[in-house]
Tab-separated table of C-alpha atoms and ligand atoms in Angstrom:
chain	number	residue	atom	x	y	z
A	1	UNK	CA	-34.550	-59.148	-94.518
A	2	UNK	CA	-37.360	-61.539	-93.488
A	3	UNK	CA	-40.094	-60.037	-91.348
A	4	UNK	CA	-41.443	-61.678	-88.197
A	5	UNK	CA	-44.184	-60.536	-85.866
A	6	UNK	CA	-44.342	-61.914	-82.350
A	7	UNK	CA	-47.863	-61.773	-80.893
A	8	UNK	CA	-47.939	-62.366	-77.160
A	9	UNK	CA	-50.196	-62.387	-74.134
A	10	UNK	CA	-48.854	-62.349	-70.609
A	11	UNK	CA	-50.568	-61.858	-67.290
A	12	UNK	CA	-47.707	-61.971	-64.789
A	13	UNK	CA	-44.773	-61.353	-67.114
A	14	UNK	CA	-43.315	-64.784	-67.911
A	15	UNK	CA	-44.633	-64.883	-71.467
A	16	UNK	CA	-43.716	-61.248	-72.014
A	17	UNK	CA	-40.147	-62.042	-71.025
A	18	UNK	CA	-40.161	-65.095	-73.329
A	19	UNK	CA	-41.527	-62.970	-76.185
A	20	UNK	CA	-38.840	-60.322	-75.631
A	21	UNK	CA	-36.085	-62.952	-75.608
A	22	UNK	CA	-37.423	-64.561	-78.803
A	23	UNK	CA	-37.683	-61.197	-80.560
A	24	UNK	CA	-34.150	-60.276	-79.499
A	25	UNK	CA	-32.874	-63.656	-80.761
A	26	UNK	CA	-34.523	-63.183	-84.151
A	27	UNK	CA	-33.175	-59.629	-84.381
A	28	UNK	CA	-29.692	-60.975	-83.640
A	29	UNK	CA	-30.224	-63.390	-86.543
A	30	UNK	CA	-30.851	-60.398	-88.811
A	31	UNK	CA	-34.661	-60.518	-88.944
A	32	UNK	CA	-36.926	-57.499	-88.920
A	33	UNK	CA	-38.691	-58.568	-85.725
A	34	UNK	CA	-41.240	-56.767	-83.607
A	35	UNK	CA	-43.403	-57.555	-80.616
A	36	UNK	CA	-47.159	-57.042	-80.344
A	37	UNK	CA	-49.230	-57.405	-77.197
A	38	UNK	CA	-52.529	-58.958	-78.346
A	39	UNK	CA	-54.414	-56.956	-75.707
A	40	UNK	CA	-53.779	-53.804	-77.704
A	41	UNK	CA	-53.543	-55.299	-81.174
A	42	UNK	CA	-56.618	-54.809	-83.374
A	43	UNK	CA	-56.692	-57.452	-86.089
A	44	UNK	CA	-58.594	-55.167	-88.528
A	45	UNK	CA	-55.808	-52.564	-88.279
A	46	UNK	CA	-53.026	-55.130	-88.486
A	47	UNK	CA	-54.264	-57.335	-91.331
A	48	UNK	CA	-51.763	-55.876	-93.823
A	49	UNK	CA	-48.904	-56.338	-91.395
A	50	UNK	CA	-49.973	-59.891	-90.559
A	51	UNK	CA	-50.325	-61.053	-94.138
A	52	UNK	CA	-47.092	-59.425	-95.236
A	53	UNK	CA	-45.074	-61.146	-92.485
A	54	UNK	CA	-42.824	-64.039	-93.380
A	55	UNK	CA	-43.364	-65.615	-89.984
A	56	UNK	CA	-45.663	-65.047	-87.008
A	57	UNK	CA	-44.890	-66.224	-83.483
A	58	UNK	CA	-47.492	-66.727	-80.768
A	59	UNK	CA	-46.229	-66.568	-77.190
A	60	UNK	CA	-48.602	-67.289	-74.314
A	61	UNK	CA	-49.065	-68.969	-70.931
A	62	UNK	CA	-50.806	-72.291	-70.432
A	63	UNK	CA	-53.945	-72.092	-68.332
A	64	UNK	CA	-55.752	-75.327	-67.485
A	65	UNK	CA	-53.794	-77.347	-70.031
A	66	UNK	CA	-54.565	-74.997	-72.908
A	67	UNK	CA	-53.264	-71.754	-74.342
A	68	UNK	CA	-54.798	-68.820	-72.438
A	69	UNK	CA	-58.298	-68.311	-73.859
A	70	UNK	CA	-57.428	-64.793	-75.010
A	71	UNK	CA	-54.722	-66.280	-77.284
A	72	UNK	CA	-57.047	-69.006	-78.602
A	73	UNK	CA	-59.567	-66.291	-79.477
A	74	UNK	CA	-56.899	-64.153	-81.098
A	75	UNK	CA	-55.737	-67.046	-83.261
A	76	UNK	CA	-59.307	-67.917	-84.221
A	77	UNK	CA	-59.861	-64.312	-85.321
A	78	UNK	CA	-56.861	-64.172	-87.685
A	79	UNK	CA	-57.753	-63.582	-91.337
A	80	UNK	CA	-57.416	-66.620	-93.607
A	81	UNK	CA	-54.318	-66.461	-95.762
A	82	UNK	CA	-54.273	-66.956	-99.552
A	83	UNK	CA	-50.777	-68.396	-99.469
A	84	UNK	CA	-49.337	-70.856	-96.923
A	85	UNK	CA	-47.753	-69.002	-94.001
A	86	UNK	CA	-45.370	-70.195	-91.364
A	87	UNK	CA	-46.033	-69.641	-87.670
A	88	UNK	CA	-44.451	-70.834	-84.439
A	89	UNK	CA	-45.579	-71.257	-80.827
A	90	UNK	CA	-43.820	-70.581	-77.539
A	91	UNK	CA	-45.621	-71.455	-74.330
A	92	UNK	CA	-44.602	-70.584	-70.807
A	93	UNK	CA	-45.917	-73.037	-68.276
A	94	UNK	CA	-45.233	-74.726	-64.990
A	95	UNK	CA	-44.799	-78.236	-66.303
A	96	UNK	CA	-47.875	-79.538	-68.055
A	97	UNK	CA	-49.267	-78.314	-71.358
A	98	UNK	CA	-51.072	-81.375	-72.696
A	99	UNK	CA	-52.779	-80.724	-76.066
A	100	UNK	CA	-52.482	-76.933	-76.048
A	101	UNK	CA	-50.424	-76.760	-79.258
A	102	UNK	CA	-52.600	-79.292	-81.042
A	103	UNK	CA	-55.704	-77.200	-80.431
A	104	UNK	CA	-54.041	-74.119	-81.881
A	105	UNK	CA	-52.791	-76.059	-84.865
A	106	UNK	CA	-56.364	-77.185	-85.576
A	107	UNK	CA	-57.517	-73.539	-85.658
A	108	UNK	CA	-54.650	-72.444	-87.885
A	109	UNK	CA	-54.122	-75.064	-90.570
A	110	UNK	CA	-57.562	-74.625	-92.233
A	111	UNK	CA	-56.688	-70.931	-92.586
A	112	UNK	CA	-53.393	-71.735	-94.299
A	113	UNK	CA	-51.107	-71.008	-91.324
A	114	UNK	CA	-48.662	-73.811	-90.593
A	115	UNK	CA	-47.033	-74.177	-87.168
A	116	UNK	CA	-43.530	-75.234	-88.126
A	117	UNK	CA	-41.804	-74.822	-84.751
A	118	UNK	CA	-42.764	-74.863	-81.126
A	119	UNK	CA	-40.882	-74.267	-77.924
A	120	UNK	CA	-41.562	-73.930	-74.225
A	121	UNK	CA	-40.143	-72.173	-71.213
A	122	UNK	CA	-40.687	-73.610	-67.764
A	123	UNK	CA	-41.644	-70.830	-65.356
A	124	UNK	CA	-42.923	-70.394	-61.876
A	125	UNK	CA	-46.556	-71.284	-61.416
A	126	UNK	CA	-48.795	-68.239	-61.390
A	127	UNK	CA	-51.800	-70.364	-60.423
A	128	UNK	CA	-52.120	-68.870	-56.971
A	129	UNK	CA	-54.537	-71.555	-55.794
A	130	UNK	CA	-51.653	-74.004	-55.400
A	131	UNK	CA	-48.723	-71.763	-54.506
A	132	UNK	CA	-47.029	-72.388	-51.187
A	133	UNK	CA	-43.795	-70.468	-50.474
A	134	UNK	CA	-40.751	-72.706	-50.341
A	135	UNK	CA	-42.366	-75.536	-52.309
A	136	UNK	CA	-41.913	-76.663	-55.893
A	137	UNK	CA	-44.166	-73.859	-57.089
A	138	UNK	CA	-41.763	-71.247	-55.744
A	139	UNK	CA	-38.842	-72.092	-57.989
A	140	UNK	CA	-37.260	-68.922	-59.325
A	141	UNK	CA	-37.770	-70.145	-62.887
A	142	UNK	CA	-37.008	-69.122	-65.519
A	143	UNK	CA	-33.296	-69.151	-64.929
A	144	UNK	CA	-30.704	-67.437	-67.088
A	145	UNK	CA	-29.694	-70.769	-68.656
A	146	UNK	CA	-33.210	-71.528	-69.860
A	147	UNK	CA	-33.586	-68.002	-71.231
A	148	UNK	CA	-30.309	-68.440	-73.076
A	149	UNK	CA	-31.604	-71.696	-74.610
A	150	UNK	CA	-34.694	-69.817	-75.765
A	151	UNK	CA	-32.527	-67.051	-77.222
A	152	UNK	CA	-30.385	-69.602	-79.085
A	153	UNK	CA	-33.477	-71.390	-80.379
A	154	UNK	CA	-34.753	-68.100	-81.789
A	155	UNK	CA	-31.456	-67.004	-83.214
A	156	UNK	CA	-30.400	-70.326	-84.749
A	157	UNK	CA	-33.179	-72.900	-85.018
A	158	UNK	CA	-36.176	-70.790	-86.012
A	159	UNK	CA	-34.452	-69.176	-89.026
A	160	UNK	CA	-33.155	-72.592	-90.110
A	161	UNK	CA	-36.599	-74.239	-89.823
A	162	UNK	CA	-38.119	-71.290	-91.665
A	163	UNK	CA	-35.691	-71.736	-94.558
A	164	UNK	CA	-36.330	-75.481	-94.735
A	165	UNK	CA	-40.076	-74.838	-94.969
A	166	UNK	CA	-39.885	-71.914	-97.354
A	167	UNK	CA	-41.259	-73.804	-100.374
A	168	UNK	CA	-44.065	-75.793	-98.821
A	169	UNK	CA	-44.622	-75.385	-95.095
A	170	UNK	CA	-45.843	-78.439	-93.241
A	171	UNK	CA	-47.325	-78.386	-89.774
A	172	UNK	CA	-45.136	-80.101	-87.213
A	173	UNK	CA	-46.875	-83.004	-85.527
A	174	UNK	CA	-47.659	-81.895	-81.991
A	175	UNK	CA	-48.174	-85.408	-80.694
A	176	UNK	CA	-49.148	-85.755	-77.048
A	177	UNK	CA	-49.663	-89.184	-75.479
A	178	UNK	CA	-53.012	-89.944	-73.881
A	179	UNK	CA	-52.920	-89.101	-70.194
A	180	UNK	CA	-55.864	-90.089	-67.978
A	181	UNK	CA	-54.727	-87.677	-65.251
A	182	UNK	CA	-55.521	-84.739	-67.505
A	183	UNK	CA	-59.015	-85.970	-68.093
A	184	UNK	CA	-59.626	-86.208	-64.369
A	185	UNK	CA	-57.908	-82.904	-63.579
A	186	UNK	CA	-59.812	-81.118	-66.313
A	187	UNK	CA	-63.081	-81.821	-64.556
A	188	UNK	CA	-61.978	-79.824	-61.496
A	189	UNK	CA	-63.042	-76.217	-60.831
A	190	UNK	CA	-60.604	-74.808	-63.299
A	191	UNK	CA	-62.680	-76.391	-66.038
A	192	UNK	CA	-65.723	-74.603	-64.687
A	193	UNK	CA	-63.716	-71.402	-64.916
A	194	UNK	CA	-63.171	-72.115	-68.570
A	195	UNK	CA	-66.933	-72.240	-68.798
A	196	UNK	CA	-66.608	-68.527	-68.015
A	197	UNK	CA	-68.003	-68.606	-64.501
A	198	UNK	CA	-65.105	-67.233	-62.534
A	199	UNK	CA	-66.037	-65.553	-59.263
A	200	UNK	CA	-63.932	-62.779	-57.780
A	201	UNK	CA	-64.202	-62.129	-54.049
A	202	UNK	CA	-63.053	-58.705	-52.824
A	203	UNK	CA	-62.182	-58.048	-49.177
A	204	UNK	CA	-63.448	-54.501	-48.910
A	205	UNK	CA	-61.700	-53.965	-45.575
A	206	UNK	CA	-58.322	-54.495	-47.278
A	207	UNK	CA	-58.960	-52.976	-50.714
A	208	UNK	CA	-57.408	-49.500	-51.133
A	209	UNK	CA	-59.242	-48.959	-54.475
A	210	UNK	CA	-55.869	-48.378	-56.162
A	211	UNK	CA	-57.212	-49.839	-59.421
A	212	UNK	CA	-54.111	-51.916	-60.298
A	213	UNK	CA	-56.269	-55.010	-60.735
A	214	UNK	CA	-58.644	-53.310	-63.171
A	215	UNK	CA	-55.894	-51.604	-65.140
A	216	UNK	CA	-54.139	-54.880	-65.886
A	217	UNK	CA	-57.269	-56.969	-66.607
A	218	UNK	CA	-56.756	-58.290	-70.157
A	219	UNK	CA	-60.484	-58.290	-70.887
A	220	UNK	CA	-61.079	-54.772	-69.552
A	221	UNK	CA	-64.153	-56.196	-67.844
A	222	UNK	CA	-62.929	-55.712	-64.308
A	223	UNK	CA	-64.190	-52.290	-63.266
A	224	UNK	CA	-63.704	-50.137	-60.173
A	225	UNK	CA	-67.226	-49.527	-58.821
A	226	UNK	CA	-65.696	-48.238	-56.516
A	227	UNK	CA	-64.386	-51.693	-55.532
A	228	UNK	CA	-63.300	-54.121	-58.279
A	229	UNK	CA	-66.204	-55.936	-59.896
A	230	UNK	CA	-66.237	-58.196	-62.979
A	231	UNK	CA	-68.644	-56.945	-65.630
A	232	UNK	CA	-68.807	-60.011	-67.819
A	233	UNK	CA	-66.794	-63.073	-68.698
A	234	UNK	CA	-63.430	-63.592	-67.100
A	235	UNK	CA	-60.587	-65.469	-68.801
A	236	UNK	CA	-59.237	-66.763	-65.504
A	237	UNK	CA	-55.686	-65.477	-65.784
A	238	UNK	CA	-55.429	-64.635	-62.046
A	239	UNK	CA	-53.909	-61.305	-63.078
A	240	UNK	CA	-56.056	-59.291	-60.663
A	241	UNK	CA	-55.344	-61.689	-57.827
A	242	UNK	CA	-51.604	-61.683	-58.473
A	243	UNK	CA	-51.339	-57.932	-59.034
A	244	UNK	CA	-53.236	-56.799	-55.945
A	245	UNK	CA	-50.587	-55.304	-53.629
A	246	UNK	CA	-52.651	-55.958	-50.495
A	247	UNK	CA	-54.038	-59.379	-51.455
A	248	UNK	CA	-57.616	-58.153	-51.236
A	249	UNK	CA	-58.844	-60.145	-54.257
A	250	UNK	CA	-59.451	-63.857	-54.170
A	251	UNK	CA	-61.167	-66.649	-55.982
A	252	UNK	CA	-61.659	-70.252	-54.978
A	253	UNK	CA	-58.752	-71.636	-52.942
A	254	UNK	CA	-56.491	-68.558	-53.157
A	255	UNK	CA	-57.125	-67.130	-49.707
A	256	UNK	CA	-53.866	-67.001	-47.772
A	257	UNK	CA	-51.771	-68.268	-50.724
A	258	UNK	CA	-48.656	-66.420	-51.804
A	259	UNK	CA	-49.133	-64.437	-55.002
A	260	UNK	CA	-46.888	-64.800	-58.024
A	261	UNK	CA	-45.302	-61.408	-58.685
A	262	UNK	CA	-43.544	-62.130	-61.952
A	263	UNK	CA	-40.173	-63.372	-63.178
A	264	UNK	CA	-37.017	-62.322	-61.327
A	265	UNK	CA	-35.014	-61.776	-64.528
A	266	UNK	CA	-35.354	-59.179	-67.272
A	267	UNK	CA	-34.208	-59.247	-70.893
A	268	UNK	CA	-31.398	-56.850	-69.976
A	269	UNK	CA	-30.022	-59.442	-67.506
A	270	UNK	CA	-29.582	-61.785	-70.423
A	271	UNK	CA	-28.209	-59.251	-72.880
A	272	UNK	CA	-25.707	-57.694	-70.458
A	273	UNK	CA	-22.154	-57.890	-71.925
A	274	UNK	CA	-20.911	-60.227	-69.191
A	275	UNK	CA	-23.510	-62.845	-70.155
A	276	UNK	CA	-21.465	-63.363	-73.389
A	277	UNK	CA	-24.267	-64.367	-75.680
B	1	FMN	C1	-55.363	-70.040	-63.910
B	1	FMN	C2	-54.019	-70.668	-64.211
B	1	FMN	C3	-53.965	-71.952	-64.718
B	1	FMN	C4	-52.712	-72.537	-65.008
B	1	FMN	N1	-52.680	-73.788	-65.553
B	1	FMN	C5	-51.485	-74.359	-65.873
B	1	FMN	C6	-51.434	-75.661	-66.499
B	1	FMN	O1	-52.445	-76.285	-66.810
B	1	FMN	N2	-50.226	-76.190	-66.756
B	1	FMN	C7	-49.059	-75.533	-66.460
B	1	FMN	O2	-47.996	-76.088	-66.690
B	1	FMN	N3	-49.073	-74.280	-65.891
B	1	FMN	C8	-50.264	-73.685	-65.601
B	1	FMN	N4	-50.294	-72.403	-65.056
B	1	FMN	C9	-49.027	-71.690	-64.820
B	1	FMN	C10	-48.739	-70.689	-65.953
B	1	FMN	O3	-48.848	-71.295	-67.221
B	1	FMN	C11	-47.320	-70.130	-65.837
B	1	FMN	O4	-47.065	-69.614	-64.580
B	1	FMN	C12	-47.096	-69.079	-66.922
B	1	FMN	O5	-45.711	-68.910	-67.119
B	1	FMN	C13	-47.703	-67.705	-66.586
B	1	FMN	O6	-47.413	-66.828	-67.658
B	1	FMN	P1	-47.507	-65.235	-67.576
B	1	FMN	O7	-46.609	-64.787	-66.454
B	1	FMN	O8	-47.037	-64.787	-68.908
B	1	FMN	O9	-48.925	-64.873	-67.332
B	1	FMN	C14	-51.516	-71.807	-64.765
B	1	FMN	C15	-51.606	-70.494	-64.254
B	1	FMN	C16	-52.840	-69.926	-63.981
B	1	FMN	C17	-52.912	-68.513	-63.451
């Protein structure tokens, strides 16, 4: 039975849902598949598991036209492999991913990991700075139909691609046409955030010091002191802003915007008997 490990990062739940669907699809195809949250995965402890896997999947959100920094760092930290290994990508995003896959491929190929498949899942936009209720950013995505497509891709296409590449894996060409809009957009504040200067503003009059923001911070650098305070670089996932139940945390342009609270569906909605997978 081939063994696959799905490494994921998710701030507001879309990528977690995608990772669960993919894992369930691969299990249905007869694979020994398991899910690992990269926030708790220590590469030193997992090296054996990683290098004995037949396939590794990376599932992550797109932030500022790239894979979330935490996933880029995770991929850069993987041990080089002696033999060629197959990997795949699945990104959740709101509509624009630009060269995100190409960047990851460039980190992986020199280490003998070959991205042979990639897929995406369109989701609601968790970038609170642009969310306005009732507009295109408040969509209800992903829907059951798109989750089903992801499930089918995992159950049918991934195993088939894996077999085709078994002898000599070749990286798929992640070609993205040149787009001047990206270049302009990338110079906006979000790019500064990627430079690791991401301010968090806390409204002390609203904050109940519940600690939800700090407990979900993927870097562990948001501390309760006694109000939330960032103690180092931030990866800009908006997790603290979106998870605050009283909307006491803000950054640039988020004041008064509706927060993204996560996908409306769960894996069990898809796997329920009436959904006839
Ligand atoms: C800071 C930030 C930047 C984002 N940038 C993009 C982007 O460049 N392109 C895009 O399509 N979606 C973008 N999004 C939307 C997320 O990729 C999308 O909502 C994703 O599904 C969130 O995944 P998660 O729930 O697993 O954290 C951004 C979200 C955040 C919070």
